[in-house]
Short mmCIF file of C-alpha atoms and ligand atoms in Angstrom, two decimals:
data_model
loop_
_atom_site.label_atom_id
_atom_site.label_comp_id
_atom_site.label_asym_id
_atom_site.label_seq_id
_atom_site.Cartn_x
_atom_site.Cartn_y
_atom_site.Cartn_z
CA MET S 1 -46.49 34.55 14.00
CA ARG S 2 -48.14 31.14 14.54
CA ARG S 3 -45.83 28.17 13.98
CA ARG S 4 -47.11 24.98 12.39
CA ILE S 5 -46.21 21.93 14.41
CA THR S 6 -46.44 18.18 13.75
CA ILE S 7 -46.15 15.68 16.60
CA LEU S 8 -44.88 12.17 15.83
CA GLY S 9 -45.72 9.87 18.76
CA ALA S 10 -48.48 12.23 19.94
CA THR S 11 -50.07 9.64 22.27
CA GLY S 12 -46.86 8.80 24.13
CA SER S 13 -45.10 10.37 27.08
CA ILE S 14 -43.21 12.94 24.96
CA GLY S 15 -46.32 13.53 22.84
CA ARG S 16 -48.57 14.22 25.83
CA SER S 17 -46.03 16.62 27.35
CA THR S 18 -45.75 18.36 23.95
CA ALA S 19 -49.54 18.77 23.83
CA ASP S 20 -49.45 20.40 27.30
CA VAL S 21 -46.70 22.79 26.15
CA VAL S 22 -48.58 23.69 22.96
CA LEU S 23 -51.89 24.25 24.77
CA ALA S 24 -50.23 26.49 27.36
CA ASP S 25 -49.15 28.80 24.49
CA ALA S 26 -52.00 27.95 22.14
CA GLY S 27 -51.92 31.31 20.34
CA ARG S 28 -48.44 30.55 19.04
CA PHE S 29 -49.14 27.24 17.31
CA GLU S 30 -51.24 25.54 14.64
CA VAL S 31 -51.12 21.77 14.70
CA ALA S 32 -50.51 20.39 11.21
CA ALA S 33 -50.54 16.68 12.07
CA VAL S 34 -50.41 14.15 14.89
CA VAL S 35 -49.15 10.58 14.57
CA GLY S 36 -49.71 7.55 16.78
CA GLY S 37 -48.90 3.84 16.74
CA ARG S 38 -51.86 1.55 17.57
CA ASP S 39 -54.16 3.44 19.90
CA ALA S 40 -56.78 5.02 17.58
CA ARG S 41 -58.91 6.35 20.41
CA ALA S 42 -56.04 8.13 22.15
CA LEU S 43 -54.85 9.56 18.83
CA ALA S 44 -58.31 10.91 18.01
CA GLY S 45 -58.44 12.41 21.51
CA VAL S 46 -55.17 14.31 21.12
CA ALA S 47 -56.06 15.37 17.56
CA ARG S 48 -59.35 16.88 18.81
CA ARG S 49 -57.69 18.46 21.84
CA LEU S 50 -55.10 20.18 19.65
CA GLY S 51 -57.37 20.93 16.68
CA ALA S 52 -54.95 19.08 14.37
CA ARG S 53 -55.55 19.13 10.62
CA PHE S 54 -54.49 15.52 10.04
CA ALA S 55 -54.12 12.39 12.18
CA ALA S 56 -52.17 9.31 11.08
CA LEU S 57 -52.12 5.92 12.82
CA ALA S 58 -49.31 3.48 12.01
CA HIS S 59 -51.48 0.40 12.55
CA ASP S 60 -53.34 -0.35 9.29
CA GLY S 61 -56.14 -2.13 11.06
CA GLY S 62 -57.04 0.89 13.22
CA GLY S 63 -58.11 3.14 10.32
CA ALA S 64 -61.87 2.52 10.67
CA GLU S 65 -61.83 3.16 14.42
CA LEU S 66 -59.82 6.37 13.92
CA ARG S 67 -62.29 7.59 11.26
CA SER S 68 -65.23 6.84 13.51
CA GLU S 69 -63.61 8.53 16.55
CA LEU S 70 -62.92 11.63 14.44
CA SER S 71 -66.26 11.79 12.66
CA GLY S 72 -67.78 15.26 12.72
CA SER S 73 -64.48 16.87 13.77
CA GLY S 74 -63.37 17.91 10.28
CA ILE S 75 -59.95 16.33 10.98
CA ALA S 76 -58.64 14.32 8.03
CA CYS S 77 -57.03 10.99 8.87
CA GLY S 78 -55.23 7.97 7.47
CA ALA S 79 -53.72 4.68 8.64
CA GLY S 80 -50.65 2.64 7.74
CA ALA S 81 -47.00 3.42 7.10
CA GLY S 82 -47.84 5.62 4.09
CA ALA S 83 -50.14 7.85 6.16
CA VAL S 84 -47.43 8.23 8.83
CA LEU S 85 -44.86 9.29 6.24
CA GLU S 86 -47.39 11.67 4.69
CA ALA S 87 -47.97 13.27 8.10
CA ALA S 88 -44.21 13.59 8.71
CA ALA S 89 -43.67 15.30 5.36
CA ARG S 90 -46.67 17.70 5.55
CA ASP S 91 -45.95 21.42 5.70
CA ALA S 92 -44.79 22.35 9.20
CA ASP S 93 -42.20 24.64 10.78
CA VAL S 94 -41.28 22.15 13.49
CA VAL S 95 -41.74 18.41 13.85
CA VAL S 96 -41.50 16.77 17.27
CA ALA S 97 -39.95 13.33 16.73
CA GLY S 98 -41.42 11.41 19.69
CA ILE S 99 -42.00 7.90 18.34
CA SER S 100 -40.26 5.26 20.45
CA GLY S 101 -37.65 2.86 19.12
CA THR S 102 -36.52 2.10 15.57
CA ALA S 103 -40.15 2.56 14.44
CA GLY S 104 -39.27 6.27 14.63
CA LEU S 105 -36.42 6.12 12.11
CA ALA S 106 -38.27 6.35 8.78
CA PRO S 107 -40.85 8.97 9.91
CA THR S 108 -38.17 11.15 11.54
CA TYR S 109 -36.01 10.89 8.43
CA ALA S 110 -39.02 11.76 6.25
CA ALA S 111 -39.57 14.85 8.39
CA LEU S 112 -36.16 16.32 7.42
CA LYS S 113 -36.95 19.23 5.09
CA PRO S 114 -35.12 22.42 4.12
CA GLY S 115 -35.48 25.14 6.74
CA ARG S 116 -37.51 22.96 9.09
CA ARG S 117 -36.72 22.29 12.72
CA ILE S 118 -36.79 18.76 14.12
CA ALA S 119 -37.32 18.68 17.89
CA LEU S 120 -35.62 15.33 18.32
CA ALA S 121 -36.66 12.97 21.11
CA ASN S 122 -36.37 9.71 19.12
CA LYS S 123 -32.75 9.00 20.07
CA GLU S 124 -32.74 5.85 17.92
CA SER S 125 -32.57 8.07 14.80
CA LEU S 126 -29.09 9.08 15.92
CA VAL S 127 -28.03 5.85 17.62
CA CYS S 128 -28.90 3.68 14.60
CA ALA S 129 -28.27 5.99 11.68
CA GLY S 130 -26.52 9.03 13.19
CA GLN S 131 -24.06 9.71 10.38
CA ALA S 132 -26.70 9.43 7.66
CA PHE S 133 -29.24 11.43 9.67
CA MET S 134 -26.93 14.34 10.51
CA ALA S 135 -25.43 14.42 6.99
CA ASN S 136 -28.91 14.55 5.47
CA ALA S 137 -30.01 17.27 7.89
CA ARG S 138 -26.94 19.36 6.95
CA ARG S 139 -27.44 18.75 3.22
CA LEU S 140 -31.09 19.80 3.39
CA GLY S 141 -30.59 22.66 5.82
CA ALA S 142 -32.87 21.18 8.49
CA GLU S 143 -32.20 22.23 12.09
CA ILE S 144 -31.90 19.51 14.75
CA LEU S 145 -32.78 20.61 18.27
CA PRO S 146 -32.43 17.94 20.95
CA VAL S 147 -35.37 17.23 23.28
CA ASP S 148 -33.59 14.70 25.50
CA SER S 149 -33.08 16.73 28.69
CA GLU S 150 -29.31 16.17 28.90
CA HIS S 151 -28.69 17.08 25.25
CA ASN S 152 -31.04 20.01 25.43
CA ALA S 153 -29.14 21.31 28.48
CA LEU S 154 -25.83 20.82 26.66
CA TYR S 155 -27.19 22.53 23.54
CA GLN S 156 -28.21 25.54 25.63
CA ALA S 157 -24.92 25.54 27.58
CA LEU S 158 -23.00 25.58 24.29
CA GLY S 159 -24.33 29.08 23.74
CA ALA S 160 -21.73 30.26 26.30
CA GLY S 161 -18.76 29.84 23.95
CA ARG S 162 -17.28 28.61 20.66
CA ALA S 163 -17.57 24.94 19.68
CA GLU S 164 -13.78 24.90 19.07
CA ASP S 165 -13.18 25.69 22.76
CA VAL S 166 -15.14 22.73 24.13
CA VAL S 167 -12.89 20.15 25.80
CA SER S 168 -15.55 17.67 26.89
CA MET S 169 -19.14 17.23 28.01
CA THR S 170 -20.73 15.41 30.94
CA LEU S 171 -24.20 13.89 30.83
CA THR S 172 -25.83 13.24 34.17
CA ALA S 173 -27.89 10.15 35.03
CA SER S 174 -30.35 9.81 37.90
CA GLY S 175 -28.96 6.31 38.48
CA GLY S 176 -32.43 4.78 38.12
CA PRO S 177 -34.29 2.65 40.68
CA PHE S 178 -31.33 0.30 41.30
CA ARG S 179 -28.69 2.95 41.99
CA THR S 180 -28.10 1.79 45.56
CA TRP S 181 -29.02 -1.90 45.12
CA PRO S 182 -26.35 -4.60 45.47
CA ARG S 183 -25.70 -6.77 42.42
CA GLU S 184 -27.52 -9.85 43.82
CA LYS S 185 -30.70 -7.84 44.42
CA ILE S 186 -30.56 -6.29 40.93
CA ALA S 187 -30.20 -9.80 39.46
CA ALA S 188 -33.62 -10.73 40.85
CA ALA S 189 -35.35 -7.45 39.92
CA THR S 190 -38.84 -7.66 38.43
CA PRO S 191 -40.09 -5.62 35.44
CA ALA S 192 -42.31 -3.58 37.78
CA GLN S 193 -39.32 -2.69 39.97
CA ALA S 194 -37.24 -1.74 36.92
CA ALA S 195 -40.05 0.42 35.53
CA ALA S 196 -40.44 2.42 38.75
CA HIS S 197 -38.28 5.40 37.86
CA PRO S 198 -37.43 7.50 40.92
CA VAL S 199 -37.44 10.89 39.16
CA TRP S 200 -38.73 11.03 35.58
CA SER S 201 -42.14 10.05 34.23
CA MET S 202 -41.52 8.32 30.88
CA GLY S 203 -42.59 5.52 28.50
CA SER S 204 -42.04 1.88 29.52
CA LYS S 205 -39.07 1.02 27.26
CA ILE S 206 -37.00 4.05 28.30
CA ASN S 207 -37.77 3.32 31.96
CA ILE S 208 -36.12 -0.11 31.72
CA ASP S 209 -33.19 1.43 29.82
CA SER S 210 -32.82 3.96 32.64
CA ALA S 211 -32.70 1.16 35.20
CA SER S 212 -29.92 -0.63 33.26
CA LEU S 213 -28.15 2.66 32.35
CA MET S 214 -28.39 1.57 28.70
CA ASN S 215 -30.34 4.79 28.22
CA LYS S 216 -27.30 6.79 29.31
CA GLY S 217 -25.12 4.76 26.94
CA LEU S 218 -27.51 5.47 24.05
CA GLU S 219 -27.39 9.12 25.05
CA LEU S 220 -23.57 9.17 24.80
CA ILE S 221 -23.92 7.92 21.22
CA GLU S 222 -26.61 10.53 20.59
CA ALA S 223 -24.32 13.28 21.96
CA HIS S 224 -21.45 12.12 19.77
CA HIS S 225 -23.57 12.70 16.64
CA LEU S 226 -25.24 15.89 17.83
CA PHE S 227 -22.14 17.69 19.05
CA GLY S 228 -19.36 16.02 17.03
CA LEU S 229 -17.32 14.96 20.08
CA ARG S 230 -15.23 11.78 20.33
CA ALA S 231 -16.03 8.99 22.79
CA ASP S 232 -13.19 10.11 25.09
CA GLN S 233 -14.68 13.62 25.30
CA LEU S 234 -18.01 12.37 26.67
CA ASP S 235 -18.66 11.04 30.14
CA VAL S 236 -21.44 10.17 32.58
CA LEU S 237 -21.94 11.31 36.16
CA VAL S 238 -24.66 9.90 38.42
CA HIS S 239 -26.69 12.71 39.98
CA PRO S 240 -29.75 11.33 41.83
CA GLN S 241 -31.60 14.67 42.11
CA SER S 242 -31.60 15.16 38.29
CA ILE S 243 -31.37 18.93 38.54
CA VAL S 244 -28.09 19.40 36.65
CA HIS S 245 -28.66 17.73 33.28
CA GLY S 246 -25.43 18.41 31.42
CA LEU S 247 -22.06 20.15 31.77
CA VAL S 248 -19.88 21.69 29.06
CA HIS S 249 -16.19 21.86 30.01
CA TRP S 250 -14.29 24.68 28.26
CA ARG S 251 -10.61 24.99 27.41
CA ASP S 252 -10.01 27.69 30.07
CA GLY S 253 -11.35 25.53 32.93
CA SER S 254 -14.81 27.13 32.95
CA VAL S 255 -17.77 24.79 33.15
CA THR S 256 -21.27 25.72 31.96
CA ALA S 257 -24.09 23.65 33.39
CA GLY S 258 -27.72 23.29 32.28
CA LEU S 259 -30.16 23.02 35.23
CA GLY S 260 -33.89 22.64 35.63
CA VAL S 261 -36.49 20.60 37.51
CA PRO S 262 -36.82 17.11 35.99
CA ASP S 263 -39.81 17.74 33.74
CA MET S 264 -39.67 17.00 30.00
CA LYS S 265 -41.97 19.95 29.31
CA ILE S 266 -38.94 22.23 29.86
CA PRO S 267 -36.67 20.87 27.09
CA ILE S 268 -39.73 20.39 24.87
CA ALA S 269 -40.69 24.05 25.37
CA HIS S 270 -37.14 25.13 24.54
CA SER S 271 -37.14 23.07 21.37
CA LEU S 272 -40.43 24.70 20.31
CA SER S 273 -39.37 28.29 21.07
CA PHE S 274 -38.63 30.52 18.13
CA GLU S 275 -38.54 34.29 18.72
CA ALA S 276 -39.24 34.12 22.45
CA ARG S 277 -39.29 31.43 25.12
CA LEU S 278 -42.58 29.71 25.92
CA THR S 279 -44.34 29.46 29.28
CA PRO S 280 -44.92 25.73 29.90
CA PRO S 281 -46.85 24.58 32.98
CA VAL S 282 -43.84 23.58 35.12
CA ARG S 283 -42.78 24.32 38.66
CA ALA S 284 -39.87 26.67 39.27
CA LEU S 285 -36.50 25.37 40.43
CA ASP S 286 -36.11 25.94 44.19
CA LEU S 287 -32.52 25.04 45.05
CA ALA S 288 -32.87 26.08 48.69
CA ALA S 289 -35.72 23.56 49.12
CA ILE S 290 -33.66 20.82 47.43
CA GLY S 291 -30.73 21.66 49.71
CA SER S 292 -27.96 19.54 48.26
CA LEU S 293 -26.98 18.23 44.87
CA THR S 294 -24.87 15.08 44.93
CA PHE S 295 -22.74 13.35 42.31
CA GLU S 296 -21.09 9.93 42.08
CA PRO S 297 -19.36 7.88 39.36
CA ALA S 298 -21.37 5.35 37.35
CA ASP S 299 -20.69 1.73 38.37
CA GLU S 300 -20.18 -0.25 35.17
CA GLU S 301 -19.85 -3.51 37.10
CA ARG S 302 -23.45 -3.33 38.37
CA PHE S 303 -24.61 -1.61 35.17
CA PRO S 304 -22.82 -3.49 32.35
CA CYS S 305 -25.15 -2.05 29.67
CA LEU S 306 -23.39 1.29 30.06
CA ALA S 307 -20.02 -0.34 29.36
CA LEU S 308 -21.46 -2.13 26.30
CA ALA S 309 -22.83 1.12 24.89
CA LYS S 310 -19.50 2.89 25.47
CA GLN S 311 -17.75 0.06 23.65
CA ALA S 312 -20.17 0.37 20.71
CA LEU S 313 -19.54 4.13 20.58
CA GLN S 314 -15.79 3.52 20.59
CA GLU S 315 -16.05 0.91 17.83
CA GLY S 316 -18.41 3.02 15.73
CA GLY S 317 -19.53 1.68 12.33
CA ALA S 318 -22.52 -0.61 12.66
CA ALA S 319 -21.90 -1.41 16.35
CA PRO S 320 -24.40 1.12 17.83
CA THR S 321 -27.14 -0.05 15.44
CA ILE S 322 -26.58 -3.67 16.48
CA LEU S 323 -26.46 -2.73 20.17
CA ASN S 324 -29.78 -0.90 19.92
CA GLY S 325 -31.60 -3.69 18.04
CA ALA S 326 -30.36 -6.33 20.48
CA ASN S 327 -31.33 -4.17 23.44
CA GLU S 328 -34.89 -3.66 22.14
CA VAL S 329 -35.32 -7.45 21.89
CA ALA S 330 -33.79 -7.98 25.33
CA VAL S 331 -35.92 -5.31 27.02
CA GLU S 332 -39.09 -6.72 25.45
CA ALA S 333 -38.16 -10.20 26.72
CA PHE S 334 -37.39 -8.83 30.19
CA MET S 335 -40.70 -6.96 30.35
CA ALA S 336 -42.49 -10.16 29.31
CA GLY S 337 -40.80 -11.98 32.21
CA ARG S 338 -38.83 -14.27 29.86
CA ILE S 339 -35.34 -13.26 31.00
CA GLY S 340 -33.73 -11.76 34.09
CA PHE S 341 -32.39 -8.23 34.42
CA PHE S 342 -28.70 -9.08 33.85
CA ASP S 343 -29.67 -11.22 30.86
CA ILE S 344 -30.39 -7.95 29.06
CA ALA S 345 -26.66 -7.15 29.06
CA ARG S 346 -25.71 -10.78 28.35
CA LEU S 347 -28.01 -10.97 25.33
CA VAL S 348 -26.82 -7.60 24.00
CA GLU S 349 -23.18 -8.59 24.38
CA ALA S 350 -23.67 -11.99 22.72
CA THR S 351 -25.56 -10.36 19.83
CA CYS S 352 -22.92 -7.67 19.37
CA ASP S 353 -20.18 -10.34 19.28
CA ALA S 354 -22.09 -12.51 16.81
CA SER S 355 -23.05 -9.59 14.53
CA ALA S 356 -19.74 -7.72 14.44
CA ALA S 357 -18.29 -9.71 11.55
CA ARG S 358 -21.53 -9.47 9.54
CA HIS S 359 -21.85 -5.67 9.62
CA ARG S 360 -18.92 -3.31 9.96
CA ASP S 361 -19.68 -0.02 8.23
CA ALA S 362 -21.94 2.68 9.59
CA PRO S 363 -25.26 2.56 7.73
CA ALA S 364 -25.31 5.05 4.86
CA THR S 365 -29.11 5.21 4.72
CA VAL S 366 -32.10 4.52 6.96
CA GLU S 367 -32.79 1.38 4.90
CA ASP S 368 -29.25 0.12 5.66
CA ALA S 369 -29.78 0.85 9.35
CA LEU S 370 -33.09 -1.00 9.37
CA GLU S 371 -31.50 -4.00 7.66
CA ILE S 372 -28.71 -4.17 10.27
CA ASP S 373 -31.35 -3.73 12.96
CA ARG S 374 -33.45 -6.62 11.60
CA ASP S 375 -30.39 -8.87 11.46
CA ALA S 376 -29.38 -7.98 15.03
CA ARG S 377 -32.93 -8.68 16.25
CA ARG S 378 -32.98 -12.04 14.47
CA ILE S 379 -29.69 -13.03 16.13
CA ALA S 380 -30.87 -11.78 19.52
CA ARG S 381 -34.18 -13.67 19.25
CA ALA S 382 -32.35 -16.87 18.31
CA ARG S 383 -30.26 -16.50 21.47
CA LEU S 384 -33.17 -15.77 23.77
CA PRO S 385 -33.77 -19.36 24.91
CA GLN S 386 -30.10 -19.62 25.97
CA ALA S 387 -30.31 -16.31 27.80
CA ALA S 388 -33.52 -17.42 29.51
CA SER S 389 -32.02 -20.72 30.66
CA ALA S 390 -28.94 -18.90 32.06
CA SER S 391 -31.24 -16.92 34.37
CA PRO S 392 -31.36 -17.94 38.03
N1 NAP T 1 -40.38 9.93 27.84
C1 NAP T 1 -39.33 10.69 28.06
O1 NAP T 1 -39.28 11.40 29.07
C2 NAP T 1 -38.20 10.74 27.08
C3 NAP T 1 -37.07 11.51 27.39
C4 NAP T 1 -36.06 11.60 26.46
C5 NAP T 1 -36.13 10.92 25.26
N2 NAP T 1 -37.21 10.13 25.00
C6 NAP T 1 -37.27 9.41 23.73
O2 NAP T 1 -38.46 9.79 23.06
C7 NAP T 1 -38.98 8.68 22.33
C8 NAP T 1 -40.42 8.43 22.80
O3 NAP T 1 -40.40 8.02 24.15
P1 NAP T 1 -41.71 7.94 25.05
O4 NAP T 1 -41.23 7.68 26.41
O5 NAP T 1 -42.58 9.12 24.78
O6 NAP T 1 -42.39 6.62 24.46
P2 NAP T 1 -43.90 6.10 24.66
O7 NAP T 1 -44.55 6.76 25.82
O8 NAP T 1 -43.83 4.63 24.62
O9 NAP T 1 -44.65 6.64 23.33
C9 NAP T 1 -44.31 6.17 22.05
C10 NAP T 1 -45.15 6.86 21.00
O10 NAP T 1 -44.79 6.32 19.71
C11 NAP T 1 -45.98 5.80 19.09
N3 NAP T 1 -45.60 4.68 18.23
C12 NAP T 1 -45.19 3.45 18.60
N4 NAP T 1 -44.92 2.69 17.50
C13 NAP T 1 -45.18 3.48 16.43
C14 NAP T 1 -45.09 3.29 15.03
N5 NAP T 1 -44.71 2.12 14.49
N6 NAP T 1 -45.41 4.32 14.21
C15 NAP T 1 -45.84 5.51 14.72
N7 NAP T 1 -45.94 5.74 16.05
C16 NAP T 1 -45.60 4.74 16.89
C17 NAP T 1 -46.87 5.40 20.24
O11 NAP T 1 -48.22 5.25 19.82
P3 NAP T 1 -49.24 4.26 20.65
O12 NAP T 1 -49.47 4.98 21.94
O13 NAP T 1 -50.48 4.18 19.83
O14 NAP T 1 -48.51 2.98 20.78
C18 NAP T 1 -46.66 6.61 21.15
O15 NAP T 1 -47.35 7.73 20.65
C19 NAP T 1 -38.02 7.52 22.59
O16 NAP T 1 -37.08 7.44 21.56
C20 NAP T 1 -37.34 7.91 23.90
O17 NAP T 1 -36.05 7.35 24.03
C21 NAP T 1 -38.25 10.04 25.88
#
């Protein structure tokens, strides 16, 4: 039976890997829709490659270019927020949520439908509106299958026992490009150095978050919503080889680990498998060639973003939404060369402190989450000049 698939963020890192997975098992899929942000040409390219029925571009102004790029293909298309939501809601068995940042919230939410599977990469849907998102998925009977490699490994490892017998979970982190750098050297790091991830090939925003370990903090929040564990049941272990992605610790002392080579096509393929597993184009795991797997604790002194994310998870309510909005502003400013690397954490902390009294409750809807997000961004932007002047 062919499954209908829609890919949100089809031109990005997750989207391109998804296209590779789908094409490797082309007989098993029909592509209902593909969605992109601004790049009309790339979107038309992936729509043609996959034989999609519909292509939607978020950027209003790119509609004419998209139409012209798709002319003669028979692929229908649209542009603007309405077209994106239309694509997300179209008939499909599985929707890959691969838009980056809070821009992914509304389309991912719109994709929740009874009996449908969401292959969830857009972690912001859970970080910013986790309670509302999971409650809505449960109410509608939509299945959430995590694409993030750590959560996907944990999801698979959970198959070894009963949820009631889980004591805790460990998410591994590669440690990023600054794992062995002293604090003074990290302080002077450039955007290019931060974006040079040692193991994974990913989009630019998540690369910087991996360098600061904010990504791992966001993933703890994501895991809390996905698996229903408390903050004190979730921890992080640095594992530079990125072969073990997650560990489930059971009541009887057993530990079930999820392993695989660091290639996003593996968790994507798992999240798109229905009756049988797929055969994505990935290399096999050769542990003898790797030789040794090493583990070390995460250093929250050199990576303060991890501590800030843990604090937001502990506080709950609106704190994770504020943290995420502030971090997006800070990362953008860092990538533009306006602030230094440690200013990311400083700006996030100052924004969290300033916003805490304004928003306490967890957002009940996506609209609430987006309002808290806008407010946090406004506060973060207002504090940018101070953060910039504090830089060495
Ligand atoms: N990359 C990874 O290995 C990885 C691993 C785990 C989780 N994730 C998560 O997956 C998500 C995507 O990450 P990524 O690395 O694939 O990001 P990316 O390479 O930057 O791609 C982002 C995608 O979203 C599209 N987009 C941007 N703004 C949009 C908007 N307003 N409306 C519709 N589409 C929009 C982009 O289109 P344009 O190209 O036209 O801008 C692109 O297709 C993130 O939440 C990330 O945390 C990624």
